[in-house]
Tab-separated table of C-alpha atoms in Angstrom:
chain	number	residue	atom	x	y	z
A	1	UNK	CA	147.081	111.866	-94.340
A	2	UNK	CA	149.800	109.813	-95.627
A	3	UNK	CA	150.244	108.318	-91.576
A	4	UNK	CA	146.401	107.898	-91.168
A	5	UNK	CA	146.392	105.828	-94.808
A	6	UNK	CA	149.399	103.370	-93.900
A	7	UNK	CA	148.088	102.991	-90.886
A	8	UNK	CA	144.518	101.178	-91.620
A	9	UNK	CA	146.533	99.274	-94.847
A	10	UNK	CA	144.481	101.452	-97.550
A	11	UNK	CA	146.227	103.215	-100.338
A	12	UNK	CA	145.366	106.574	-101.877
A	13	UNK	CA	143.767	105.179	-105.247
A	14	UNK	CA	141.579	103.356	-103.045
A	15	UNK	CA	139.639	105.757	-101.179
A	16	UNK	CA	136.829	108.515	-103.244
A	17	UNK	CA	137.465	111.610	-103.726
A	18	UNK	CA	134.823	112.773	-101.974
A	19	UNK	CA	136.251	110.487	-98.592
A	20	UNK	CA	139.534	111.881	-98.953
A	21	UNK	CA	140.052	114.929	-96.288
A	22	UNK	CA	141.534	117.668	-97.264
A	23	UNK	CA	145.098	118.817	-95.730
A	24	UNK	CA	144.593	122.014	-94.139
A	25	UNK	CA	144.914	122.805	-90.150
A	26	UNK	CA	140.905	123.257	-89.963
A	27	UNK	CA	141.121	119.626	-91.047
A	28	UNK	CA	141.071	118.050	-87.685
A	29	UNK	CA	139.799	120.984	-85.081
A	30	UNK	CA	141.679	120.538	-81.919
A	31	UNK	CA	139.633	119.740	-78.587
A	32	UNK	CA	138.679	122.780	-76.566
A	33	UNK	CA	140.300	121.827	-73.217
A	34	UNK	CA	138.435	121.826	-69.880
A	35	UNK	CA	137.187	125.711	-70.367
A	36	UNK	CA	133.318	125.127	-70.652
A	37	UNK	CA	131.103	126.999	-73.238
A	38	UNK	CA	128.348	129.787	-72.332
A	39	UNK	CA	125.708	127.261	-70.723
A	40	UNK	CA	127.613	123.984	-70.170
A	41	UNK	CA	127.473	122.633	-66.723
A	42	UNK	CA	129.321	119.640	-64.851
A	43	UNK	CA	131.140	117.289	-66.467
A	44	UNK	CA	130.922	118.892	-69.567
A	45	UNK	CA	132.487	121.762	-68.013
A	46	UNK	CA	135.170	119.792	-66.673
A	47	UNK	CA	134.103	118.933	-63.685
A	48	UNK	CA	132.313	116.182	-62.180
A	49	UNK	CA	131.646	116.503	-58.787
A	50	UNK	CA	130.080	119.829	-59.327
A	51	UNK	CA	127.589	117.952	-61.984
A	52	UNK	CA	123.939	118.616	-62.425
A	53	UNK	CA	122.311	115.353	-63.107
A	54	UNK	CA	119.656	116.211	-65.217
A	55	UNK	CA	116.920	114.606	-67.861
A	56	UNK	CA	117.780	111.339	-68.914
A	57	UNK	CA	116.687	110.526	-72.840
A	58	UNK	CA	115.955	107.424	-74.595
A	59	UNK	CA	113.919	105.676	-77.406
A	60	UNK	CA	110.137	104.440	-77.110
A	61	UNK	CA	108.007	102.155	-79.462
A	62	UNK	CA	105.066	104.134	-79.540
A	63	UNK	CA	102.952	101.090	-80.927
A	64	UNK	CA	102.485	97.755	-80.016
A	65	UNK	CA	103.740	96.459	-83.109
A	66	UNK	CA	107.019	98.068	-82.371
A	67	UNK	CA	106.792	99.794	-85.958
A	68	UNK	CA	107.208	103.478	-84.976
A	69	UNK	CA	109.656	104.822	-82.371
A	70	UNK	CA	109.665	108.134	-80.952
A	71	UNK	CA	112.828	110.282	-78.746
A	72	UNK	CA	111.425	110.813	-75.299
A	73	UNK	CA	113.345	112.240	-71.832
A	74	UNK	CA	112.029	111.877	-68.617
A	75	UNK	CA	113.133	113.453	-64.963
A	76	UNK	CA	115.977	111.625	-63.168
A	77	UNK	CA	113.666	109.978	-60.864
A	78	UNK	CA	112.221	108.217	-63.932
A	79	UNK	CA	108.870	110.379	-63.739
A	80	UNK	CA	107.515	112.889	-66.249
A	81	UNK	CA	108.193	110.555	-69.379
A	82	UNK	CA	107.801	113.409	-72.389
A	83	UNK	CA	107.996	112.251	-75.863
A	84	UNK	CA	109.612	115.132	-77.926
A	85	UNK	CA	109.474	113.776	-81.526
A	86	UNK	CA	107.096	113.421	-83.874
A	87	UNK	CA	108.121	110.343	-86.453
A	88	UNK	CA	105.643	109.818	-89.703
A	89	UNK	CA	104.265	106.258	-89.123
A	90	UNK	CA	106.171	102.972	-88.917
A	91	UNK	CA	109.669	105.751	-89.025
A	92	UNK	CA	112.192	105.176	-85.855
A	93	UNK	CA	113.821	107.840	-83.754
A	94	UNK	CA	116.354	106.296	-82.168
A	95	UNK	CA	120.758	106.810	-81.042
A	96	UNK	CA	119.403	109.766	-79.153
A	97	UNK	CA	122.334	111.996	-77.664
A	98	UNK	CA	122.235	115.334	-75.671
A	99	UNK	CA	124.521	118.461	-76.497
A	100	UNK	CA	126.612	119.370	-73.391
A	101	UNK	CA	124.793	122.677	-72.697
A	102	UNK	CA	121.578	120.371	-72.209
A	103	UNK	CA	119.562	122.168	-74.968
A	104	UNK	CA	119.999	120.205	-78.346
A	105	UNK	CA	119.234	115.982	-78.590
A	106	UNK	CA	120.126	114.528	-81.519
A	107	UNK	CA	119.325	111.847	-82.916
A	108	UNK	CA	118.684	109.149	-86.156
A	109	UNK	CA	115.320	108.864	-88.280
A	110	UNK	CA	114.890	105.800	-90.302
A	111	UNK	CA	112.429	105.783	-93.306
A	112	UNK	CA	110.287	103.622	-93.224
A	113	UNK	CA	110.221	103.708	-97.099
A	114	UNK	CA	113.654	103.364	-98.204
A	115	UNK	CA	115.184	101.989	-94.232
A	116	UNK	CA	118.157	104.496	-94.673
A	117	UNK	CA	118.815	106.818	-91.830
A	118	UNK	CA	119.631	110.312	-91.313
A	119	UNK	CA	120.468	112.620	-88.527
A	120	UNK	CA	118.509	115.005	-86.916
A	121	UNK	CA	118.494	117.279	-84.326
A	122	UNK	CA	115.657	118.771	-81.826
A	123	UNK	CA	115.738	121.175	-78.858
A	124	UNK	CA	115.185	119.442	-75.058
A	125	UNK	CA	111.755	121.020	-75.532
A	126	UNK	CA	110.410	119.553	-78.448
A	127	UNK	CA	110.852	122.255	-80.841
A	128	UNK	CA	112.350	122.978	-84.197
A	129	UNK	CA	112.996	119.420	-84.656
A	130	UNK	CA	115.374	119.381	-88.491
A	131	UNK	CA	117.256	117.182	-90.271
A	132	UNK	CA	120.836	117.734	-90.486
A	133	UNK	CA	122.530	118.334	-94.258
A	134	UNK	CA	123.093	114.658	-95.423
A	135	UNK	CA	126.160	114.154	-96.848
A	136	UNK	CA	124.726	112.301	-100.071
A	137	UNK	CA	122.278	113.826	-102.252
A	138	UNK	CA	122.408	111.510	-105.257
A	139	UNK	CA	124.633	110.924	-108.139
A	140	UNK	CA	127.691	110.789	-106.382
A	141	UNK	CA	129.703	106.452	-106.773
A	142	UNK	CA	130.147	106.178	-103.431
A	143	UNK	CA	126.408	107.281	-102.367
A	144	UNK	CA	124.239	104.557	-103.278
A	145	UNK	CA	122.686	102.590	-100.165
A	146	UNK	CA	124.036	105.750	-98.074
A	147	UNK	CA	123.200	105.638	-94.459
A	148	UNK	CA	123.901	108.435	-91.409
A	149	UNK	CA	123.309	107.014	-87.908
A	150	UNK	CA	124.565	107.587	-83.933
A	151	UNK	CA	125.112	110.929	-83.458
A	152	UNK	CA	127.322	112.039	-80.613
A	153	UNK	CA	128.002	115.251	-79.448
A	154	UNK	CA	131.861	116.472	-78.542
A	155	UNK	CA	131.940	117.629	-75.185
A	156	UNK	CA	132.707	121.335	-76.368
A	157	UNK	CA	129.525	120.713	-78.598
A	158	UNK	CA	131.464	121.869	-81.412
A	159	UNK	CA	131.376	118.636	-83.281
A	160	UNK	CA	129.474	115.527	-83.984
A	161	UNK	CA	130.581	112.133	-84.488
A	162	UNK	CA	128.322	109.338	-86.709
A	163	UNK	CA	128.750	106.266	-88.114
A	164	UNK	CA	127.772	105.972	-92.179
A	165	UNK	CA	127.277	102.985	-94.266
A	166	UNK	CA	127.641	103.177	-98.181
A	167	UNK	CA	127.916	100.874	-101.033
A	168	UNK	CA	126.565	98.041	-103.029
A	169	UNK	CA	124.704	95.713	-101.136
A	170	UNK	CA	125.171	91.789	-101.278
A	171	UNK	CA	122.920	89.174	-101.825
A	172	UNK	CA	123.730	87.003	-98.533
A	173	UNK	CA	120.952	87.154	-95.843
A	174	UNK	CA	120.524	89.358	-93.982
A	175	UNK	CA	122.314	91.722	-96.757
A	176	UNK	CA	125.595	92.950	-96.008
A	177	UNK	CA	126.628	96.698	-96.909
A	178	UNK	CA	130.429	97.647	-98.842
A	179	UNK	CA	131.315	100.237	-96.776
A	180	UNK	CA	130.823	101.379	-93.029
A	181	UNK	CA	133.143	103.878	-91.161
A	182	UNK	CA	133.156	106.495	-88.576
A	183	UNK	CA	132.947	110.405	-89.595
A	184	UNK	CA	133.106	114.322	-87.909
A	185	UNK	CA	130.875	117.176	-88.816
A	186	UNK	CA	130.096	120.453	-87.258
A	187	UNK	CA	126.451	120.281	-85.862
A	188	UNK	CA	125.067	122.042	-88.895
A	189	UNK	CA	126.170	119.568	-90.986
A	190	UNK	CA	129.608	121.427	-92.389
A	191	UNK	CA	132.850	120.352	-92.062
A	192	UNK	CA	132.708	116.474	-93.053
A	193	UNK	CA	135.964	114.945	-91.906
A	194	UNK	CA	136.455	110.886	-92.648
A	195	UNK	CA	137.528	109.910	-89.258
A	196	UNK	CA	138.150	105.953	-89.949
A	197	UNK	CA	138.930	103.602	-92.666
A	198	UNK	CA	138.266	100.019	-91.245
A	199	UNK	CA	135.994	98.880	-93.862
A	200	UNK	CA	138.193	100.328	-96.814
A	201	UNK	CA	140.068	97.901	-98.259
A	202	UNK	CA	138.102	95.270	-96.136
A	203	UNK	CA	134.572	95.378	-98.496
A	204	UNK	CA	131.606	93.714	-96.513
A	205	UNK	CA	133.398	92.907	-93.315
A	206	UNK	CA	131.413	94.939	-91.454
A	207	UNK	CA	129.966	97.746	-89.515
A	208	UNK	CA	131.273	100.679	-87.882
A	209	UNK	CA	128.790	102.260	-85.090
A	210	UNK	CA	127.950	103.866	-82.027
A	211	UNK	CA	130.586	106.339	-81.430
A	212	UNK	CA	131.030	107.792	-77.997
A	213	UNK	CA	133.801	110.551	-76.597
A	214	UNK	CA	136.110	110.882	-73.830
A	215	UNK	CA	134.896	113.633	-71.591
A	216	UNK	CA	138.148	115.510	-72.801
A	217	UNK	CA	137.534	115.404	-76.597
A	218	UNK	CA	140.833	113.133	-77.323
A	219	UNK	CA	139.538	110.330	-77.944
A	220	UNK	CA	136.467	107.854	-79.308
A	221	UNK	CA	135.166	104.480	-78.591
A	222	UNK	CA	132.845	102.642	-81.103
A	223	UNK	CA	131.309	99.578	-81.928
A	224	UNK	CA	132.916	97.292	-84.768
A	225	UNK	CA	130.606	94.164	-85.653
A	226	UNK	CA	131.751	92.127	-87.843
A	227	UNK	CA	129.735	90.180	-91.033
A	228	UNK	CA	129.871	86.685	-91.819
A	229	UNK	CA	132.597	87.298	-93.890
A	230	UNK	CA	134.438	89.424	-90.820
A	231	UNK	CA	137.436	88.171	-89.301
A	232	UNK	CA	136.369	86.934	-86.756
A	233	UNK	CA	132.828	85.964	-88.127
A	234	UNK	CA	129.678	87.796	-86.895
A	235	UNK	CA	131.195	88.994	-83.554
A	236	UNK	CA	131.535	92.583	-81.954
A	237	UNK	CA	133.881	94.333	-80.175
A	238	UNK	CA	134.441	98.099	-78.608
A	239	UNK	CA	137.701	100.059	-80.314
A	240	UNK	CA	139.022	103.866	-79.508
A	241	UNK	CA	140.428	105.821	-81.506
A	242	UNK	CA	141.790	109.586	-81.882
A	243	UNK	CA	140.080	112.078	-82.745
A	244	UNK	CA	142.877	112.813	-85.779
A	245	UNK	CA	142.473	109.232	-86.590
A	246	UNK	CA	145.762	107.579	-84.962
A	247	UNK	CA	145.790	105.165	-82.274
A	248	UNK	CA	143.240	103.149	-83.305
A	249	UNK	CA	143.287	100.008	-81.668
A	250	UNK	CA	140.808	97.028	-80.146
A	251	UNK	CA	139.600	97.754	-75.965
A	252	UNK	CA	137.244	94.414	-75.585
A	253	UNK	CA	138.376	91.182	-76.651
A	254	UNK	CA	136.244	89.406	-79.338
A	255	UNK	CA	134.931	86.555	-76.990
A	256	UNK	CA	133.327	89.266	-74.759
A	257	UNK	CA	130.979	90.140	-77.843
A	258	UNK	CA	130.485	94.050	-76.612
A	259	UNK	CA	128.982	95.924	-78.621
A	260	UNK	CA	126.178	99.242	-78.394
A	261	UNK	CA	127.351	102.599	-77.429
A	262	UNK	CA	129.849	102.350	-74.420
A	263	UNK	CA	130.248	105.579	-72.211
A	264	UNK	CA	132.727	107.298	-70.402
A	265	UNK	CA	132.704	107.953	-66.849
A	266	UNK	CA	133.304	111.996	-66.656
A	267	UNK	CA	136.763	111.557	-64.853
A	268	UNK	CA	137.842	109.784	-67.674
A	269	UNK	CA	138.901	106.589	-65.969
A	270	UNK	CA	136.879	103.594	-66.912
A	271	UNK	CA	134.256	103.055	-69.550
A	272	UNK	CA	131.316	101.462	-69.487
A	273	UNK	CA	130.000	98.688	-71.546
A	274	UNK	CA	127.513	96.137	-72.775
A	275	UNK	CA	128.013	92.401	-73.832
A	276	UNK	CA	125.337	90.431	-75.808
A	277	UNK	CA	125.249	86.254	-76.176
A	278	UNK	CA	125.628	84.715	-79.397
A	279	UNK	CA	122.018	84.220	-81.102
A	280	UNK	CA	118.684	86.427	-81.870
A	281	UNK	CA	118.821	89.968	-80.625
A	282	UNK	CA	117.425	90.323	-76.817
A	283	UNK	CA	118.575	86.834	-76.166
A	284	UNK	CA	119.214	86.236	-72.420
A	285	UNK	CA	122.768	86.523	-70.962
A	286	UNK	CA	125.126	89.074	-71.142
A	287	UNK	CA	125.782	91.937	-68.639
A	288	UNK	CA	127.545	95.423	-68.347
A	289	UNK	CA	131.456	95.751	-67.872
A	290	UNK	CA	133.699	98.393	-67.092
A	291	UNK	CA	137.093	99.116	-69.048
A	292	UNK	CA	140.203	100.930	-68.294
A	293	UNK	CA	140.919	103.479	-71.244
A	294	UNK	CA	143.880	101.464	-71.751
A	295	UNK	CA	141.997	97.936	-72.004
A	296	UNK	CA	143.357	96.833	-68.256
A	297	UNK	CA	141.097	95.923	-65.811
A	298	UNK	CA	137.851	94.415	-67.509
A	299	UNK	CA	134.944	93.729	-64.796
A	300	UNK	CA	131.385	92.799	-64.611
A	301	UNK	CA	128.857	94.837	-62.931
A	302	UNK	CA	125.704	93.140	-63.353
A	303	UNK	CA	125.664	89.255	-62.080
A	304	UNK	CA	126.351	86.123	-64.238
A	305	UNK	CA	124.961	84.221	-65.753
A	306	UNK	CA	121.493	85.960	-66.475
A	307	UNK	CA	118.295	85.057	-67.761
A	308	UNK	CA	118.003	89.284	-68.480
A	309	UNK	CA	119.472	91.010	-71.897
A	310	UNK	CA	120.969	94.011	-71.206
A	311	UNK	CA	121.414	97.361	-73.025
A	312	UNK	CA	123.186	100.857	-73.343
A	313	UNK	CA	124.259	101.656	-70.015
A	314	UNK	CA	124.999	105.719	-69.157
A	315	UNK	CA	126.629	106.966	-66.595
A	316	UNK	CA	125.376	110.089	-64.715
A	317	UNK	CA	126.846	113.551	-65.162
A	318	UNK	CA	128.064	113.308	-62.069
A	319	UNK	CA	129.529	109.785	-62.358
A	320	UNK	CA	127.681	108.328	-59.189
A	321	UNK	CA	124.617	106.563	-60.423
A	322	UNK	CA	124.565	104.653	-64.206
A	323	UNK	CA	121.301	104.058	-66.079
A	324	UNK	CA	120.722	101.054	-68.145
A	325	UNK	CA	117.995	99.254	-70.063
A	326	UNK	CA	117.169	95.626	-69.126
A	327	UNK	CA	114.832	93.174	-70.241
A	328	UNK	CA	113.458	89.887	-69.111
A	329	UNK	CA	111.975	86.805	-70.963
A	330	UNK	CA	108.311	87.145	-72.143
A	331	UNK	CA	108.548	91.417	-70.797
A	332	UNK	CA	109.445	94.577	-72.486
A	333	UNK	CA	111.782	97.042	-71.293
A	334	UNK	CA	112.245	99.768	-68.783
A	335	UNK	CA	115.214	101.890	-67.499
A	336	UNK	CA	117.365	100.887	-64.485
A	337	UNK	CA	120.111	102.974	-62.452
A	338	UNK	CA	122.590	101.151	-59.916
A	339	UNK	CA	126.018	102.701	-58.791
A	340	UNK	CA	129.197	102.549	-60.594
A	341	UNK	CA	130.432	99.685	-58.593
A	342	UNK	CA	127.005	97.871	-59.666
A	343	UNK	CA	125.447	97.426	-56.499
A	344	UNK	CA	122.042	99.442	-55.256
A	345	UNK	CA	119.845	98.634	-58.694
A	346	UNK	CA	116.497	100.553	-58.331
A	347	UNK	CA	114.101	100.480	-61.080
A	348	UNK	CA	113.140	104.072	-63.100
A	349	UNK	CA	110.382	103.051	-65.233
A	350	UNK	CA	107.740	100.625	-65.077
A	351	UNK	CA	106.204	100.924	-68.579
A	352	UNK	CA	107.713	97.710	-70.674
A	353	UNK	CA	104.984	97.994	-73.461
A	354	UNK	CA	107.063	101.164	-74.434
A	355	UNK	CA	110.312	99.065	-74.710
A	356	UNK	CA	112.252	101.860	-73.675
A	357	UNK	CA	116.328	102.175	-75.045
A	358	UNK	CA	119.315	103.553	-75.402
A	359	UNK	CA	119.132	105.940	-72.444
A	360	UNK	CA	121.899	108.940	-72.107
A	361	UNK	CA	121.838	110.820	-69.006
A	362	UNK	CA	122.374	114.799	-69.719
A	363	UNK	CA	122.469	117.732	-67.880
A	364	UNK	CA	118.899	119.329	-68.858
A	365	UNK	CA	116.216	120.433	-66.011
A	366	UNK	CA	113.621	118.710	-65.875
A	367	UNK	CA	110.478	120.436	-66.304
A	368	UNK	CA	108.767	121.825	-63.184
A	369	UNK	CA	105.209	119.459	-64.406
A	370	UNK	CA	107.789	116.386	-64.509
A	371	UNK	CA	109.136	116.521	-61.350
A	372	UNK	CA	105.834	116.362	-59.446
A	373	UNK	CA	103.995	114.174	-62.230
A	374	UNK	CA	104.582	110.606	-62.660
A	375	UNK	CA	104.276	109.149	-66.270
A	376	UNK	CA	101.651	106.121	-67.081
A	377	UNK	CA	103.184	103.229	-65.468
A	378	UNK	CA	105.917	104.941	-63.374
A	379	UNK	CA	107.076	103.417	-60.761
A	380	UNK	CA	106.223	105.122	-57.395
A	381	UNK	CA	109.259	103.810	-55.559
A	382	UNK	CA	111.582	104.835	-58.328
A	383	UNK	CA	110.055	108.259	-58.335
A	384	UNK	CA	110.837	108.643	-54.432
A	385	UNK	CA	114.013	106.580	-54.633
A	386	UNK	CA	115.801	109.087	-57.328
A	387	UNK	CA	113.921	112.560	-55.279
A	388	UNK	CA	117.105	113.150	-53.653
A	389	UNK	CA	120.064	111.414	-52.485
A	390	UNK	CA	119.127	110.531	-48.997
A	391	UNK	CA	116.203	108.418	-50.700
A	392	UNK	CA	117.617	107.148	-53.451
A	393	UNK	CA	120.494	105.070	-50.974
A	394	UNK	CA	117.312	104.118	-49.277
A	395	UNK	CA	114.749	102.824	-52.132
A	396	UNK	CA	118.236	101.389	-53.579
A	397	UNK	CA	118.565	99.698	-50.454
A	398	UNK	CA	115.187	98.194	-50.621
A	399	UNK	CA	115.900	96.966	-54.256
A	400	UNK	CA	117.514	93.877	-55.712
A	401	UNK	CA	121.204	93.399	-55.555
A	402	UNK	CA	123.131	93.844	-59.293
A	403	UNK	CA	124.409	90.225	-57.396
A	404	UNK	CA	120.993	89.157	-58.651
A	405	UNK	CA	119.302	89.918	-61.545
A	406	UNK	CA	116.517	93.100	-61.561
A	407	UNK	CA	113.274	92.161	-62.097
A	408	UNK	CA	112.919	93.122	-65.295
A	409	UNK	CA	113.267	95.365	-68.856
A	410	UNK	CA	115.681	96.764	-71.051
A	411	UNK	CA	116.706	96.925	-74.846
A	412	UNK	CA	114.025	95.712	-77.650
A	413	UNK	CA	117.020	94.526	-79.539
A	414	UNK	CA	121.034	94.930	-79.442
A	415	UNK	CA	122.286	97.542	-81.940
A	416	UNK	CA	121.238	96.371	-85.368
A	417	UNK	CA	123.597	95.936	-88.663
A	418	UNK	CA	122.486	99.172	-90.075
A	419	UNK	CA	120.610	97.356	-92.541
A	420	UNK	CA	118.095	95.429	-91.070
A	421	UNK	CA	115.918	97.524	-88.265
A	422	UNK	CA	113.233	94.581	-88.266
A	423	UNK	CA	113.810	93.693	-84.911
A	424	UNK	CA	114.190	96.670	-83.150
């Protein structure tokens, strides 16, 4: 503890209680190596190339006033587009992530009352969709304002990472919150480990989002944005970190402006990025990168510059294909895949009033009905493209280069500051 204190500059008296984790070896589980729980398949078992590509899931505006979003999964040729939750009106679903055995998603809920968020979790079929145990239930100092968001699941699906927000609020516009760090908890909720302390003796700076793991449970990448008052000013950059806390350090330079949840191939050897332009959310420009784990060898994928925004790009479970969201001026959004080396884009989805986002790619059947059922406004050719991999090289073929920009669709907005969902 002492180590992990030093470390991020913070000193004992500064941290609550309640933040502080206790010193006992069940304080930071160890990684189950490469031997796969009862129902885990492919990557998550360890190995790649013996991966089932499976559902993908993602968030949907269900409205066209882009009040109410809902957690929906849809077949990996794009068709059968299912929505599985069931938010009360003008609440968002949204950070959806799938447990490695394909049967869980998880997932934030924003109220539309108060705007805070907390996690919940639903099975791949819809059902016994619950809230997970917040970790604030009132009266505590350090839970006023308190926020839960971006769920991901370890790959032994024995833990879940999320980012929380906490604090007074300031006055500057848009309002900037005290606190914001990255935590562990088992799935039901038990087990609350502090895993970061960025924001602790930094008040304001920031926020702390968007965690994502190495496929062998070492290590985690996040999103740090940075307030007005952040050093530097309102930028955003991906970090990594250990999963005891140590080794935290900076992958993307600030100047790239990356940012959302990044993802890691399932051989571990690059991961995979977005960068947004300085401005309003779902501003043009930007792209997807890839990223050595050890910072080295930063490269775009998707052409520059662009008149599209980009946002969260997957990769398969397999690592060959990578599915993004991508919008263009005046459109909404849709999902994308293209190959890891960015070439062969085919479009999934051709439903933009749905301003689909966020997509993960799991390792979940699709339903028998959604493999021979398109959804409203699926795209035919990305329903044969993605049938099997014969026809996907071929539709891929037949669609634009990543050397030019797609036609069309991606993110409603970049990943917000936790405080202000208004443009999502």
């Amino acid at each position: 503890m002492g180590t992990l204190l030093a470390g991020c500059g913070a000193e004992p008296g500064d941290i609550p209680l309640s933040e502080i984790r206790p010193e006992s070896p069940t304080a930071t589980p160890e990684p189950t190596p490469a031997t796969p729980s009862p129902g885990v398949v492919g990557a998550a078992a360890g190995n790649p190339a013996a991966a089932h590509n499976g559902q993908i899931v993602g968030s949907a505006f269900l409205d066209a006033a882009r009040s109410t979003s809902a957690i929906v999964t849809l077949a990996p040729d794009g068709t059968g587009q299912r929505q599985l939750t069931q938010p009360p009106d003008r609440a968002r679903d949204d950070r959806p992530d799938w447990s490695p055995d394909g049967s869980t998603i998880a997932f934030d809920r924003t109220d539309p009352t108060t705007g805070a968020a907390r996690l919940w979790t639903v099975s791949a079929t819809g059902e016994a969709a619950h809230q997970i145990g917040q970790l604030c239930d009132g009266g505590a100092i350090d839970c006023a304002n308190e926020d839960e968001r971006a769920p991901a699941f370890s790959p032994d699906g024995k833990q879940l990472a999320f980012s929380r927000t906490w604090g007074a609020l300031d006055q500057a516009t848009p309002a900037r919150i005290q606190y914001s760090d990255l935590y562990l908890m088992r799935p039901d909720g038990t087990d609350v480990q502090r895993l970061t302390f960025l924001t602790n003796d930094k008040p304001y700076s920031g926020t702390v989002s968007n965690p994502s793991w190495s496929p062998d449970g070492k290590q985690l990448t996040f999103e740090y944005r940075t307030s007005a008052t952040g050093q530097p000013a309102n930028s955003r950059a991906v970090y990594v970190v250990g999963v005891d806390g140590t080794g935290l350090r900076q992958l993307t330079p600030w100047e790239l402006r990356a940012g959302e949840r990044a993802s890691w191939s399932p051989d571990g050897t690059q991961i995979l990025f977005t960068t947004y332009p300085t401005g309003p959310d779902n501003a043009p420009g930007g792209g997807i990168y890839t990223v050595h784990p050890d910072g080295t060898a930063i490269g775009a994928l998707t052409p520059a510059p662009s008149d599209a925004a980009y946002g969260t790009a997957a990769y398969a479970p397999d690592g060959k294909s990578i599915v993004f969201a991508q919008t263009a001026a005046g459109a909404g959004t849709d999902f994308y895949t293209m190959r890891p080396d960015g070439t062969g884009v085919a479009r999934l989805t051709n439903n933009g009033d749905k301003w689909l986002s966020r997509p993960v790619w799991g390792t979940a059947a699709a339903p028998v009905q959604a493999a021979s059922q398109s959804s409203p406004g699926a795209s035919p050719s990305a329903a044969s493209a993605a049938a099997s991999p014969s026809a996907s090289a071929s539709a891929a073929s037949a669609q634009p280069s990543a050397k030019a920009p797609a036609q069309a669709q991606g993110q409603p907005d970049t990943e917000d500051t936790q405080l202000d969902d208004s443009d999502q």
